[in-house]
Amino acid sequence: MTKRYALPVLAYLVPTFALGFVWHLILFDGYYKALQIYRESIIVPFGFVSMLIQAAIFAYIFDRAFAGSSDGWLSRGLRYAALGALLSWSFTTIAVAAKNVMTSVPDYLVIETAFTVVQWLMVGPLTALAFETARGTKPALS
C-alpha cells in the first residue's frame, strides 16, 4: 500500500471496525442474538481482515472515481458514500439475508441497513478528507 493510500484506508478501517464492534456486540447485541444469525463465538480477526480488504478496495475506487473531481471534499465524500453504501448494502445486507438462517429477515434488513447508512455517513467524508490530507491540499467545502 502506498503512502497516499494509508490515510484513506484508515478512514474506512477505523470507523468501520469501531462502529461495527460497538453496534453489533454492544448496542444491539440483544437484537442480533434474537435474530439468531451469529455463531456464539465470533471470530473478530476475520472481520478485521475483511474490513482491511474492503478498505483497500474502496480507497482505490475513491481515488479513481472521485478524487479528481473539482467538487469540494464534502460533496465528493457524500457521493462516494452513496456508492459505497449501495455496494456494501448489496454484499453485507442483501446477500446475507438471502443465504443465512435468521429468525426475521425484515428485522435483519432494518438493523443492517441502518448500520450501513451510519457507517458510510462517517466513512465517505472521512475518506475524502484523508485524500485531501494525503495530497497536502487544504480542504475546502466547495
Short mmCIF file of N, CA, C and O in Angstrom, two decimals:
data_model
loop_
_atom_site.label_atom_id
_atom_site.label_comp_id
_atom_site.label_asym_id
_atom_site.label_seq_id
_atom_site.Cartn_x
_atom_site.Cartn_y
_atom_site.Cartn_z
N MET A 1 0.86 -1.18 0.00
CA MET A 1 0.00 0.00 0.00
C MET A 1 0.90 1.23 0.00
O MET A 1 1.80 1.35 0.80
N THR A 2 0.62 2.12 -0.90
CA THR A 2 1.43 3.33 -0.98
C THR A 2 1.05 4.29 0.13
O THR A 2 -0.03 4.19 0.73
N LYS A 3 1.93 5.23 0.38
CA LYS A 3 1.71 6.22 1.44
C LYS A 3 0.42 7.02 1.20
O LYS A 3 -0.29 7.35 2.14
N ARG A 4 0.10 7.29 -0.06
CA ARG A 4 -1.09 8.08 -0.34
C ARG A 4 -2.38 7.35 -0.01
O ARG A 4 -3.43 7.96 0.13
N TYR A 5 -2.31 6.02 0.11
CA TYR A 5 -3.50 5.25 0.46
C TYR A 5 -3.59 4.95 1.96
O TYR A 5 -4.62 4.46 2.42
N ALA A 6 -2.56 5.23 2.72
CA ALA A 6 -2.56 4.87 4.14
C ALA A 6 -3.70 5.56 4.90
O ALA A 6 -4.48 4.89 5.60
N LEU A 7 -3.82 6.87 4.77
CA LEU A 7 -4.90 7.59 5.49
C LEU A 7 -6.29 7.20 4.97
O LEU A 7 -7.19 6.98 5.79
N PRO A 8 -6.50 7.11 3.65
CA PRO A 8 -7.82 6.69 3.19
C PRO A 8 -8.21 5.28 3.65
O PRO A 8 -9.37 5.03 3.98
N VAL A 9 -7.25 4.37 3.72
CA VAL A 9 -7.55 3.03 4.23
C VAL A 9 -7.95 3.12 5.70
O VAL A 9 -8.94 2.52 6.13
N LEU A 10 -7.22 3.92 6.47
CA LEU A 10 -7.58 4.10 7.88
C LEU A 10 -8.92 4.80 8.04
O LEU A 10 -9.66 4.52 8.99
N ALA A 11 -9.25 5.70 7.11
CA ALA A 11 -10.53 6.42 7.16
C ALA A 11 -11.72 5.46 7.02
O ALA A 11 -12.82 5.76 7.48
N TYR A 12 -11.50 4.33 6.39
CA TYR A 12 -12.53 3.29 6.30
C TYR A 12 -12.41 2.32 7.47
O TYR A 12 -13.39 2.00 8.14
N LEU A 13 -11.20 1.85 7.70
CA LEU A 13 -10.96 0.77 8.66
C LEU A 13 -11.31 1.16 10.10
O LEU A 13 -12.02 0.42 10.79
N VAL A 14 -10.84 2.30 10.55
CA VAL A 14 -11.02 2.67 11.97
C VAL A 14 -12.50 2.89 12.32
O VAL A 14 -13.01 2.26 13.25
N PRO A 15 -13.22 3.75 11.59
CA PRO A 15 -14.63 3.92 11.97
C PRO A 15 -15.48 2.68 11.73
O PRO A 15 -16.40 2.40 12.50
N THR A 16 -15.18 1.93 10.67
CA THR A 16 -15.97 0.73 10.38
C THR A 16 -15.77 -0.32 11.47
O THR A 16 -16.74 -0.93 11.94
N PHE A 17 -14.52 -0.54 11.87
CA PHE A 17 -14.27 -1.52 12.93
C PHE A 17 -14.88 -1.06 14.25
O PHE A 17 -15.56 -1.84 14.93
N ALA A 18 -14.64 0.19 14.61
CA ALA A 18 -15.16 0.70 15.89
C ALA A 18 -16.69 0.67 15.91
O ALA A 18 -17.30 0.18 16.87
N LEU A 19 -17.31 1.19 14.86
CA LEU A 19 -18.76 1.18 14.80
C LEU A 19 -19.29 -0.25 14.77
O LEU A 19 -20.26 -0.57 15.47
N GLY A 20 -18.67 -1.11 13.96
CA GLY A 20 -19.12 -2.50 13.87
C GLY A 20 -19.06 -3.20 15.21
O GLY A 20 -19.99 -3.92 15.60
N PHE A 21 -17.98 -3.00 15.93
CA PHE A 21 -17.83 -3.63 17.24
C PHE A 21 -18.89 -3.13 18.20
O PHE A 21 -19.61 -3.92 18.83
N VAL A 22 -19.03 -1.82 18.31
CA VAL A 22 -20.00 -1.24 19.25
C VAL A 22 -21.42 -1.57 18.83
O VAL A 22 -22.26 -1.97 19.65
N TRP A 23 -21.73 -1.42 17.55
CA TRP A 23 -23.08 -1.65 17.03
C TRP A 23 -23.52 -3.10 17.23
O TRP A 23 -24.59 -3.37 17.77
N HIS A 24 -22.68 -4.02 16.73
CA HIS A 24 -23.08 -5.43 16.71
C HIS A 24 -22.89 -6.15 18.05
O HIS A 24 -23.65 -7.07 18.36
N LEU A 25 -21.90 -5.74 18.82
CA LEU A 25 -21.56 -6.51 20.02
C LEU A 25 -21.91 -5.82 21.34
O LEU A 25 -21.81 -6.42 22.40
N ILE A 26 -22.33 -4.54 21.26
CA ILE A 26 -22.69 -3.83 22.49
C ILE A 26 -24.10 -3.24 22.38
O ILE A 26 -25.03 -3.70 23.06
N LEU A 27 -24.26 -2.22 21.54
CA LEU A 27 -25.55 -1.52 21.46
C LEU A 27 -26.71 -2.43 21.07
O LEU A 27 -27.78 -2.36 21.68
N PHE A 28 -26.52 -3.24 20.04
CA PHE A 28 -27.62 -4.06 19.52
C PHE A 28 -27.34 -5.56 19.68
O PHE A 28 -27.86 -6.38 18.92
N ASP A 29 -26.52 -5.90 20.66
CA ASP A 29 -26.18 -7.29 20.91
C ASP A 29 -27.43 -8.15 21.10
O ASP A 29 -27.56 -9.22 20.48
N GLY A 30 -28.36 -7.69 21.91
CA GLY A 30 -29.59 -8.45 22.14
C GLY A 30 -30.43 -8.60 20.88
O GLY A 30 -31.04 -9.65 20.66
N TYR A 31 -30.45 -7.56 20.06
CA TYR A 31 -31.19 -7.58 18.80
C TYR A 31 -30.64 -8.68 17.89
O TYR A 31 -31.40 -9.47 17.34
N TYR A 32 -29.31 -8.72 17.77
CA TYR A 32 -28.68 -9.73 16.92
C TYR A 32 -28.82 -11.13 17.52
O TYR A 32 -29.00 -12.10 16.77
N LYS A 33 -28.76 -11.23 18.83
CA LYS A 33 -28.96 -12.55 19.47
C LYS A 33 -30.37 -13.05 19.19
O LYS A 33 -30.58 -14.23 18.94
N ALA A 34 -31.36 -12.14 19.22
CA ALA A 34 -32.74 -12.53 18.92
C ALA A 34 -32.89 -12.99 17.47
O ALA A 34 -33.71 -13.85 17.18
N LEU A 35 -32.08 -12.42 16.58
CA LEU A 35 -32.11 -12.85 15.17
C LEU A 35 -31.49 -14.23 14.98
O LEU A 35 -31.74 -14.88 13.97
N GLN A 36 -30.68 -14.66 15.94
CA GLN A 36 -30.00 -15.96 15.89
C GLN A 36 -29.23 -16.14 14.58
O GLN A 36 -29.29 -17.18 13.94
N ILE A 37 -28.49 -15.11 14.22
CA ILE A 37 -27.76 -15.13 12.96
C ILE A 37 -26.28 -15.42 13.14
O ILE A 37 -25.62 -15.93 12.24
N TYR A 38 -25.72 -15.08 14.31
CA TYR A 38 -24.28 -15.21 14.51
C TYR A 38 -23.93 -16.43 15.33
O TYR A 38 -24.70 -16.86 16.19
N ARG A 39 -22.73 -16.93 15.10
CA ARG A 39 -22.20 -18.01 15.93
C ARG A 39 -22.00 -17.49 17.34
O ARG A 39 -21.89 -16.27 17.54
N GLU A 40 -21.93 -18.39 18.29
CA GLU A 40 -21.78 -17.97 19.68
C GLU A 40 -20.46 -17.24 19.92
O GLU A 40 -20.40 -16.25 20.64
N SER A 41 -19.39 -17.71 19.32
CA SER A 41 -18.09 -17.06 19.46
C SER A 41 -17.65 -16.54 18.09
O SER A 41 -17.14 -17.31 17.27
N ILE A 42 -17.89 -15.26 17.88
CA ILE A 42 -17.50 -14.69 16.58
C ILE A 42 -15.98 -14.64 16.48
O ILE A 42 -15.28 -14.63 17.49
N ILE A 43 -15.47 -14.60 15.26
CA ILE A 43 -14.04 -14.58 15.02
C ILE A 43 -13.66 -13.17 14.58
O ILE A 43 -13.69 -12.82 13.40
N VAL A 44 -13.35 -12.32 15.55
CA VAL A 44 -13.07 -10.91 15.32
C VAL A 44 -11.95 -10.69 14.30
O VAL A 44 -12.08 -9.84 13.42
N PRO A 45 -10.84 -11.45 14.36
CA PRO A 45 -9.79 -11.22 13.36
C PRO A 45 -10.27 -11.41 11.91
O PRO A 45 -9.81 -10.71 11.01
N PHE A 46 -11.18 -12.34 11.66
CA PHE A 46 -11.72 -12.50 10.31
C PHE A 46 -12.46 -11.23 9.88
O PHE A 46 -12.34 -10.79 8.74
N GLY A 47 -13.23 -10.68 10.78
CA GLY A 47 -13.94 -9.43 10.48
C GLY A 47 -12.98 -8.31 10.18
O GLY A 47 -13.18 -7.52 9.26
N PHE A 48 -11.90 -8.23 10.96
CA PHE A 48 -10.90 -7.18 10.76
C PHE A 48 -10.22 -7.33 9.40
O PHE A 48 -10.07 -6.35 8.66
N VAL A 49 -9.83 -8.55 9.05
CA VAL A 49 -9.18 -8.78 7.75
C VAL A 49 -10.14 -8.45 6.61
O VAL A 49 -9.75 -7.83 5.61
N SER A 50 -11.39 -8.82 6.76
CA SER A 50 -12.40 -8.49 5.75
C SER A 50 -12.49 -6.97 5.56
O SER A 50 -12.52 -6.47 4.43
N MET A 51 -12.51 -6.24 6.67
CA MET A 51 -12.59 -4.77 6.60
C MET A 51 -11.33 -4.17 5.99
O MET A 51 -11.41 -3.17 5.26
N LEU A 52 -10.18 -4.76 6.26
CA LEU A 52 -8.93 -4.27 5.68
C LEU A 52 -8.93 -4.43 4.17
O LEU A 52 -8.55 -3.50 3.43
N ILE A 53 -9.40 -5.55 3.68
CA ILE A 53 -9.52 -5.77 2.23
C ILE A 53 -10.49 -4.76 1.63
O ILE A 53 -10.21 -4.14 0.61
N GLN A 54 -11.65 -4.60 2.27
CA GLN A 54 -12.64 -3.63 1.79
C GLN A 54 -12.05 -2.23 1.78
O GLN A 54 -12.25 -1.47 0.81
N ALA A 55 -11.31 -1.88 2.82
CA ALA A 55 -10.72 -0.53 2.93
C ALA A 55 -9.79 -0.25 1.76
O ALA A 55 -9.83 0.84 1.18
N ALA A 56 -8.96 -1.21 1.40
CA ALA A 56 -8.02 -1.03 0.29
C ALA A 56 -8.76 -0.88 -1.03
O ALA A 56 -8.45 0.01 -1.84
N ILE A 57 -9.76 -1.70 -1.25
CA ILE A 57 -10.52 -1.63 -2.50
C ILE A 57 -11.32 -0.34 -2.58
O ILE A 57 -11.33 0.34 -3.62
N PHE A 58 -11.98 0.03 -1.50
CA PHE A 58 -12.76 1.27 -1.51
C PHE A 58 -11.88 2.51 -1.66
O PHE A 58 -12.27 3.48 -2.32
N ALA A 59 -10.69 2.50 -1.07
CA ALA A 59 -9.76 3.63 -1.25
C ALA A 59 -9.37 3.75 -2.72
O ALA A 59 -9.31 4.86 -3.27
N TYR A 60 -9.12 2.64 -3.37
CA TYR A 60 -8.77 2.64 -4.79
C TYR A 60 -9.94 3.19 -5.62
O TYR A 60 -9.76 4.01 -6.52
N ILE A 61 -11.15 2.75 -5.30
CA ILE A 61 -12.34 3.23 -6.01
C ILE A 61 -12.47 4.75 -5.84
O ILE A 61 -12.73 5.47 -6.81
N PHE A 62 -12.30 5.24 -4.61
CA PHE A 62 -12.40 6.69 -4.40
C PHE A 62 -11.36 7.42 -5.24
O PHE A 62 -11.67 8.42 -5.90
N ASP A 63 -10.14 6.93 -5.21
CA ASP A 63 -9.05 7.57 -5.94
C ASP A 63 -9.35 7.64 -7.43
O ASP A 63 -9.13 8.67 -8.07
N ARG A 64 -9.86 6.58 -7.99
CA ARG A 64 -10.13 6.52 -9.44
C ARG A 64 -11.40 7.25 -9.85
O ARG A 64 -11.46 7.84 -10.91
N ALA A 65 -12.43 7.21 -9.02
CA ALA A 65 -13.73 7.73 -9.42
C ALA A 65 -14.09 9.10 -8.85
O ALA A 65 -14.91 9.80 -9.43
N PHE A 66 -13.49 9.48 -7.71
CA PHE A 66 -13.93 10.69 -7.04
C PHE A 66 -12.84 11.71 -6.75
O PHE A 66 -13.11 12.91 -6.68
N ALA A 67 -11.62 11.27 -6.55
CA ALA A 67 -10.55 12.17 -6.10
C ALA A 67 -10.24 13.28 -7.09
O ALA A 67 -9.87 14.38 -6.70
N GLY A 68 -10.41 13.03 -8.38
CA GLY A 68 -10.09 14.03 -9.40
C GLY A 68 -11.18 15.05 -9.64
O GLY A 68 -10.99 16.00 -10.40
N SER A 69 -12.31 14.91 -9.00
CA SER A 69 -13.43 15.83 -9.19
C SER A 69 -13.09 17.21 -8.65
O SER A 69 -12.36 17.36 -7.68
N SER A 70 -13.64 18.22 -9.30
CA SER A 70 -13.39 19.60 -8.85
C SER A 70 -14.34 20.02 -7.73
O SER A 70 -14.23 21.12 -7.20
N ASP A 71 -15.28 19.14 -7.36
CA ASP A 71 -16.20 19.43 -6.25
C ASP A 71 -15.41 19.54 -4.95
O ASP A 71 -14.30 19.04 -4.84
N GLY A 72 -16.02 20.12 -3.96
CA GLY A 72 -15.40 20.18 -2.63
C GLY A 72 -15.31 18.79 -2.02
O GLY A 72 -15.99 17.85 -2.45
N TRP A 73 -14.48 18.66 -1.01
CA TRP A 73 -14.25 17.34 -0.39
C TRP A 73 -15.53 16.74 0.17
O TRP A 73 -15.75 15.54 0.09
N LEU A 74 -16.41 17.58 0.74
CA LEU A 74 -17.63 17.05 1.33
C LEU A 74 -18.56 16.49 0.26
O LEU A 74 -19.12 15.41 0.42
N SER A 75 -18.68 17.20 -0.84
CA SER A 75 -19.51 16.71 -1.94
C SER A 75 -18.96 15.39 -2.49
O SER A 75 -19.71 14.45 -2.73
N ARG A 76 -17.65 15.34 -2.69
CA ARG A 76 -17.02 14.10 -3.15
C ARG A 76 -17.25 12.98 -2.14
O ARG A 76 -17.56 11.85 -2.52
N GLY A 77 -17.09 13.31 -0.87
CA GLY A 77 -17.26 12.31 0.17
C GLY A 77 -18.68 11.77 0.24
O GLY A 77 -18.88 10.57 0.44
N LEU A 78 -19.66 12.62 0.06
CA LEU A 78 -21.06 12.17 0.13
C LEU A 78 -21.47 11.38 -1.11
O LEU A 78 -22.21 10.40 -1.01
N ARG A 79 -20.96 11.77 -2.28
CA ARG A 79 -21.23 10.97 -3.49
C ARG A 79 -20.58 9.60 -3.37
O ARG A 79 -21.19 8.58 -3.72
N TYR A 80 -19.36 9.57 -2.87
CA TYR A 80 -18.66 8.31 -2.63
C TYR A 80 -19.41 7.47 -1.60
O TYR A 80 -19.56 6.25 -1.76
N ALA A 81 -19.92 8.12 -0.55
CA ALA A 81 -20.68 7.40 0.47
C ALA A 81 -21.91 6.74 -0.11
O ALA A 81 -22.26 5.62 0.26
N ALA A 82 -22.59 7.43 -1.03
CA ALA A 82 -23.79 6.85 -1.65
C ALA A 82 -23.43 5.58 -2.44
O ALA A 82 -24.11 4.56 -2.31
N LEU A 83 -22.35 5.65 -3.20
CA LEU A 83 -21.92 4.47 -3.96
C LEU A 83 -21.45 3.36 -3.01
O LEU A 83 -21.85 2.20 -3.15
N GLY A 84 -20.60 3.73 -2.05
CA GLY A 84 -20.09 2.74 -1.10
C GLY A 84 -21.19 2.08 -0.30
O GLY A 84 -21.16 0.86 -0.09
N ALA A 85 -22.16 2.86 0.13
CA ALA A 85 -23.27 2.30 0.91
C ALA A 85 -24.07 1.32 0.08
O ALA A 85 -24.44 0.24 0.56
N LEU A 86 -24.33 1.67 -1.16
CA LEU A 86 -25.10 0.77 -2.04
C LEU A 86 -24.34 -0.53 -2.28
O LEU A 86 -24.92 -1.63 -2.18
N LEU A 87 -23.05 -0.43 -2.57
CA LEU A 87 -22.25 -1.64 -2.77
C LEU A 87 -22.20 -2.47 -1.50
O LEU A 87 -22.41 -3.69 -1.52
N SER A 88 -21.88 -1.83 -0.38
CA SER A 88 -21.80 -2.54 0.90
C SER A 88 -23.13 -3.19 1.26
O SER A 88 -23.17 -4.35 1.68
N TRP A 89 -24.19 -2.46 1.08
CA TRP A 89 -25.52 -2.97 1.39
C TRP A 89 -25.82 -4.22 0.58
O TRP A 89 -26.40 -5.19 1.09
N SER A 90 -25.35 -4.24 -0.68
CA SER A 90 -25.63 -5.40 -1.53
C SER A 90 -24.92 -6.66 -1.05
O SER A 90 -25.46 -7.75 -1.14
N PHE A 91 -23.69 -6.52 -0.52
CA PHE A 91 -22.98 -7.74 -0.10
C PHE A 91 -22.98 -7.98 1.40
O PHE A 91 -22.68 -9.08 1.84
N THR A 92 -23.31 -6.99 2.21
CA THR A 92 -23.34 -7.23 3.66
C THR A 92 -24.76 -7.33 4.20
O THR A 92 -24.94 -7.73 5.35
N THR A 93 -25.73 -6.95 3.44
CA THR A 93 -27.10 -6.99 3.94
C THR A 93 -27.97 -7.90 3.08
O THR A 93 -28.49 -8.91 3.56
N ILE A 94 -28.11 -7.56 1.82
CA ILE A 94 -28.98 -8.34 0.93
C ILE A 94 -28.48 -9.77 0.76
O ILE A 94 -29.25 -10.72 0.90
N ALA A 95 -27.20 -9.93 0.47
CA ALA A 95 -26.65 -11.28 0.25
C ALA A 95 -26.73 -12.13 1.51
O ALA A 95 -27.06 -13.31 1.45
N VAL A 96 -26.44 -11.52 2.65
CA VAL A 96 -26.52 -12.27 3.92
C VAL A 96 -27.96 -12.66 4.20
O VAL A 96 -28.23 -13.80 4.59
N ALA A 97 -28.89 -11.76 3.99
CA ALA A 97 -30.31 -12.07 4.22
C ALA A 97 -30.79 -13.17 3.29
O ALA A 97 -31.64 -13.98 3.67
N ALA A 98 -30.22 -13.24 2.10
CA ALA A 98 -30.64 -14.25 1.13
C ALA A 98 -30.17 -15.65 1.49
O ALA A 98 -30.83 -16.63 1.15
N LYS A 99 -29.03 -15.77 2.19
CA LYS A 99 -28.46 -17.10 2.39
C LYS A 99 -28.30 -17.56 3.83
O LYS A 99 -28.05 -18.74 4.06
N ASN A 100 -28.42 -16.68 4.80
CA ASN A 100 -28.24 -17.08 6.19
C ASN A 100 -29.57 -17.36 6.87
O ASN A 100 -30.57 -16.72 6.58
N VAL A 101 -29.53 -18.29 7.81
CA VAL A 101 -30.70 -18.59 8.61
C VAL A 101 -30.80 -17.52 9.70
O VAL A 101 -29.81 -17.16 10.33
N MET A 102 -32.00 -16.99 9.89
CA MET A 102 -32.24 -15.98 10.92
C MET A 102 -33.72 -16.01 11.28
O MET A 102 -34.53 -16.51 10.49
N THR A 103 -34.06 -15.47 12.43
CA THR A 103 -35.46 -15.52 12.87
C THR A 103 -36.34 -14.53 12.12
O THR A 103 -37.54 -14.76 12.00
N SER A 104 -35.77 -13.43 11.61
CA SER A 104 -36.57 -12.43 10.90
C SER A 104 -35.73 -11.71 9.86
O SER A 104 -34.87 -10.90 10.21
N VAL A 105 -35.99 -12.00 8.61
CA VAL A 105 -35.29 -11.30 7.54
C VAL A 105 -35.62 -9.80 7.56
O VAL A 105 -34.71 -8.97 7.46
N PRO A 106 -36.89 -9.39 7.71
CA PRO A 106 -37.17 -7.95 7.75
C PRO A 106 -36.44 -7.23 8.89
O PRO A 106 -35.92 -6.12 8.68
N ASP A 107 -36.40 -7.83 10.07
CA ASP A 107 -35.68 -7.19 11.19
C ASP A 107 -34.19 -7.07 10.88
O ASP A 107 -33.56 -6.06 11.21
N TYR A 108 -33.62 -8.08 10.27
CA TYR A 108 -32.22 -8.02 9.88
C TYR A 108 -31.98 -6.91 8.86
O TYR A 108 -31.02 -6.14 8.97
N LEU A 109 -32.85 -6.84 7.87
CA LEU A 109 -32.71 -5.80 6.84
C LEU A 109 -32.76 -4.40 7.45
O LEU A 109 -31.98 -3.52 7.06
N VAL A 110 -33.62 -4.19 8.42
CA VAL A 110 -33.75 -2.88 9.07
C VAL A 110 -32.46 -2.53 9.82
O VAL A 110 -31.90 -1.44 9.63
N ILE A 111 -31.97 -3.42 10.66
CA ILE A 111 -30.82 -3.10 11.50
C ILE A 111 -29.54 -2.97 10.67
O ILE A 111 -28.72 -2.09 10.91
N GLU A 112 -29.36 -3.81 9.67
CA GLU A 112 -28.15 -3.74 8.86
C GLU A 112 -28.18 -2.57 7.87
O GLU A 112 -27.15 -2.00 7.56
N THR A 113 -29.36 -2.21 7.41
CA THR A 113 -29.47 -1.02 6.56
C THR A 113 -29.11 0.22 7.37
O THR A 113 -28.37 1.09 6.91
N ALA A 114 -29.60 0.29 8.60
CA ALA A 114 -29.27 1.42 9.47
C ALA A 114 -27.77 1.47 9.73
O ALA A 114 -27.15 2.54 9.68
N PHE A 115 -27.16 0.32 10.00
CA PHE A 115 -25.71 0.27 10.22
C PHE A 115 -24.97 0.80 8.99
O PHE A 115 -24.05 1.61 9.12
N THR A 116 -25.35 0.34 7.82
CA THR A 116 -24.67 0.75 6.58
C THR A 116 -24.78 2.25 6.36
O THR A 116 -23.81 2.89 5.96
N VAL A 117 -25.94 2.82 6.61
CA VAL A 117 -26.12 4.27 6.46
C VAL A 117 -25.21 5.02 7.42
O VAL A 117 -24.49 5.95 7.02
N VAL A 118 -25.21 4.64 8.69
CA VAL A 118 -24.36 5.31 9.67
C VAL A 118 -22.89 5.15 9.31
O VAL A 118 -22.11 6.12 9.35
N GLN A 119 -22.50 3.95 8.95
CA GLN A 119 -21.11 3.68 8.57
C GLN A 119 -20.65 4.60 7.45
O GLN A 119 -19.61 5.25 7.54
N TRP A 120 -21.42 4.67 6.39
CA TRP A 120 -20.99 5.44 5.22
C TRP A 120 -21.14 6.94 5.39
O TRP A 120 -20.42 7.71 4.74
N LEU A 121 -22.01 7.39 6.27
CA LEU A 121 -22.05 8.82 6.58
C LEU A 121 -20.76 9.25 7.28
O LEU A 121 -20.36 10.41 7.19
N MET A 122 -20.12 8.32 7.96
CA MET A 122 -18.82 8.61 8.57
C MET A 122 -17.68 8.39 7.57
O MET A 122 -16.81 9.24 7.41
N VAL A 123 -17.68 7.25 6.92
CA VAL A 123 -16.57 6.84 6.06
C VAL A 123 -16.42 7.73 4.82
O VAL A 123 -15.30 8.07 4.44
N GLY A 124 -17.52 8.10 4.19
CA GLY A 124 -17.44 8.89 2.96
C GLY A 124 -16.69 10.20 3.14
O GLY A 124 -15.66 10.43 2.49
N PRO A 125 -17.17 11.07 4.02
CA PRO A 125 -16.45 12.34 4.23
C PRO A 125 -15.03 12.15 4.79
O PRO A 125 -14.12 12.87 4.40
N LEU A 126 -14.85 11.18 5.68
CA LEU A 126 -13.51 10.94 6.22
C LEU A 126 -12.53 10.51 5.13
O LEU A 126 -11.36 10.93 5.13
N THR A 127 -12.99 9.70 4.20
CA THR A 127 -12.12 9.27 3.10
C THR A 127 -11.76 10.46 2.21
O THR A 127 -10.59 10.61 1.81
N ALA A 128 -12.73 11.30 1.91
CA ALA A 128 -12.45 12.49 1.10
C ALA A 128 -11.43 13.38 1.80
O ALA A 128 -10.48 13.87 1.17
N LEU A 129 -11.60 13.59 3.08
CA LEU A 129 -10.64 14.39 3.86
C LEU A 129 -9.26 13.72 3.89
O LEU A 129 -8.23 14.41 3.80
N ALA A 130 -9.24 12.41 4.01
CA ALA A 130 -7.97 11.69 4.05
C ALA A 130 -7.19 11.86 2.75
O ALA A 130 -5.97 12.05 2.77
N PHE A 131 -7.89 11.81 1.62
CA PHE A 131 -7.21 12.02 0.35
C PHE A 131 -6.71 13.46 0.22
O PHE A 131 -5.63 13.71 -0.30
N GLU A 132 -7.49 14.41 0.71
CA GLU A 132 -7.05 15.81 0.70
C GLU A 132 -5.77 15.95 1.53
O GLU A 132 -4.81 16.59 1.11
N THR A 133 -5.77 15.36 2.69
CA THR A 133 -4.62 15.43 3.59
C THR A 133 -3.41 14.73 2.97
O THR A 133 -2.29 15.26 3.02
N ALA A 134 -3.63 13.57 2.37
CA ALA A 134 -2.53 12.82 1.75
C ALA A 134 -1.91 13.60 0.60
O ALA A 134 -0.71 13.50 0.35
N ARG A 135 -2.73 14.38 -0.11
CA ARG A 135 -2.23 15.20 -1.21
C ARG A 135 -1.60 16.49 -0.73
O ARG A 135 -0.99 17.22 -1.50
N GLY A 136 -1.82 16.82 0.52
CA GLY A 136 -1.27 18.05 1.08
C GLY A 136 -2.05 19.28 0.68
O GLY A 136 -1.54 20.40 0.75
N THR A 137 -3.32 19.09 0.28
CA THR A 137 -4.15 20.23 -0.07
C THR A 137 -4.99 20.64 1.13
O THR A 137 -5.31 19.83 1.99
N LYS A 138 -5.36 21.91 1.15
CA LYS A 138 -6.17 22.42 2.24
C LYS A 138 -7.64 22.13 1.90
O LYS A 138 -8.15 22.60 0.89
N PRO A 139 -8.32 21.34 2.74
CA PRO A 139 -9.72 21.01 2.46
C PRO A 139 -10.62 22.23 2.44
O PRO A 139 -10.57 23.07 3.33
N ALA A 140 -11.44 22.32 1.40
CA ALA A 140 -12.46 23.36 1.29
C ALA A 140 -13.78 22.69 1.01
O ALA A 140 -13.84 21.68 0.30
N LEU A 141 -14.86 23.19 1.56
CA LEU A 141 -16.16 22.57 1.37
C LEU A 141 -16.66 22.66 -0.07
O LEU A 141 -17.40 21.81 -0.52
N SER A 142 -16.27 23.67 -0.79
CA SER A 142 -16.77 23.80 -2.17
C SER A 142 -15.68 23.66 -3.17
O SER A 142 -14.53 23.55 -2.87
#
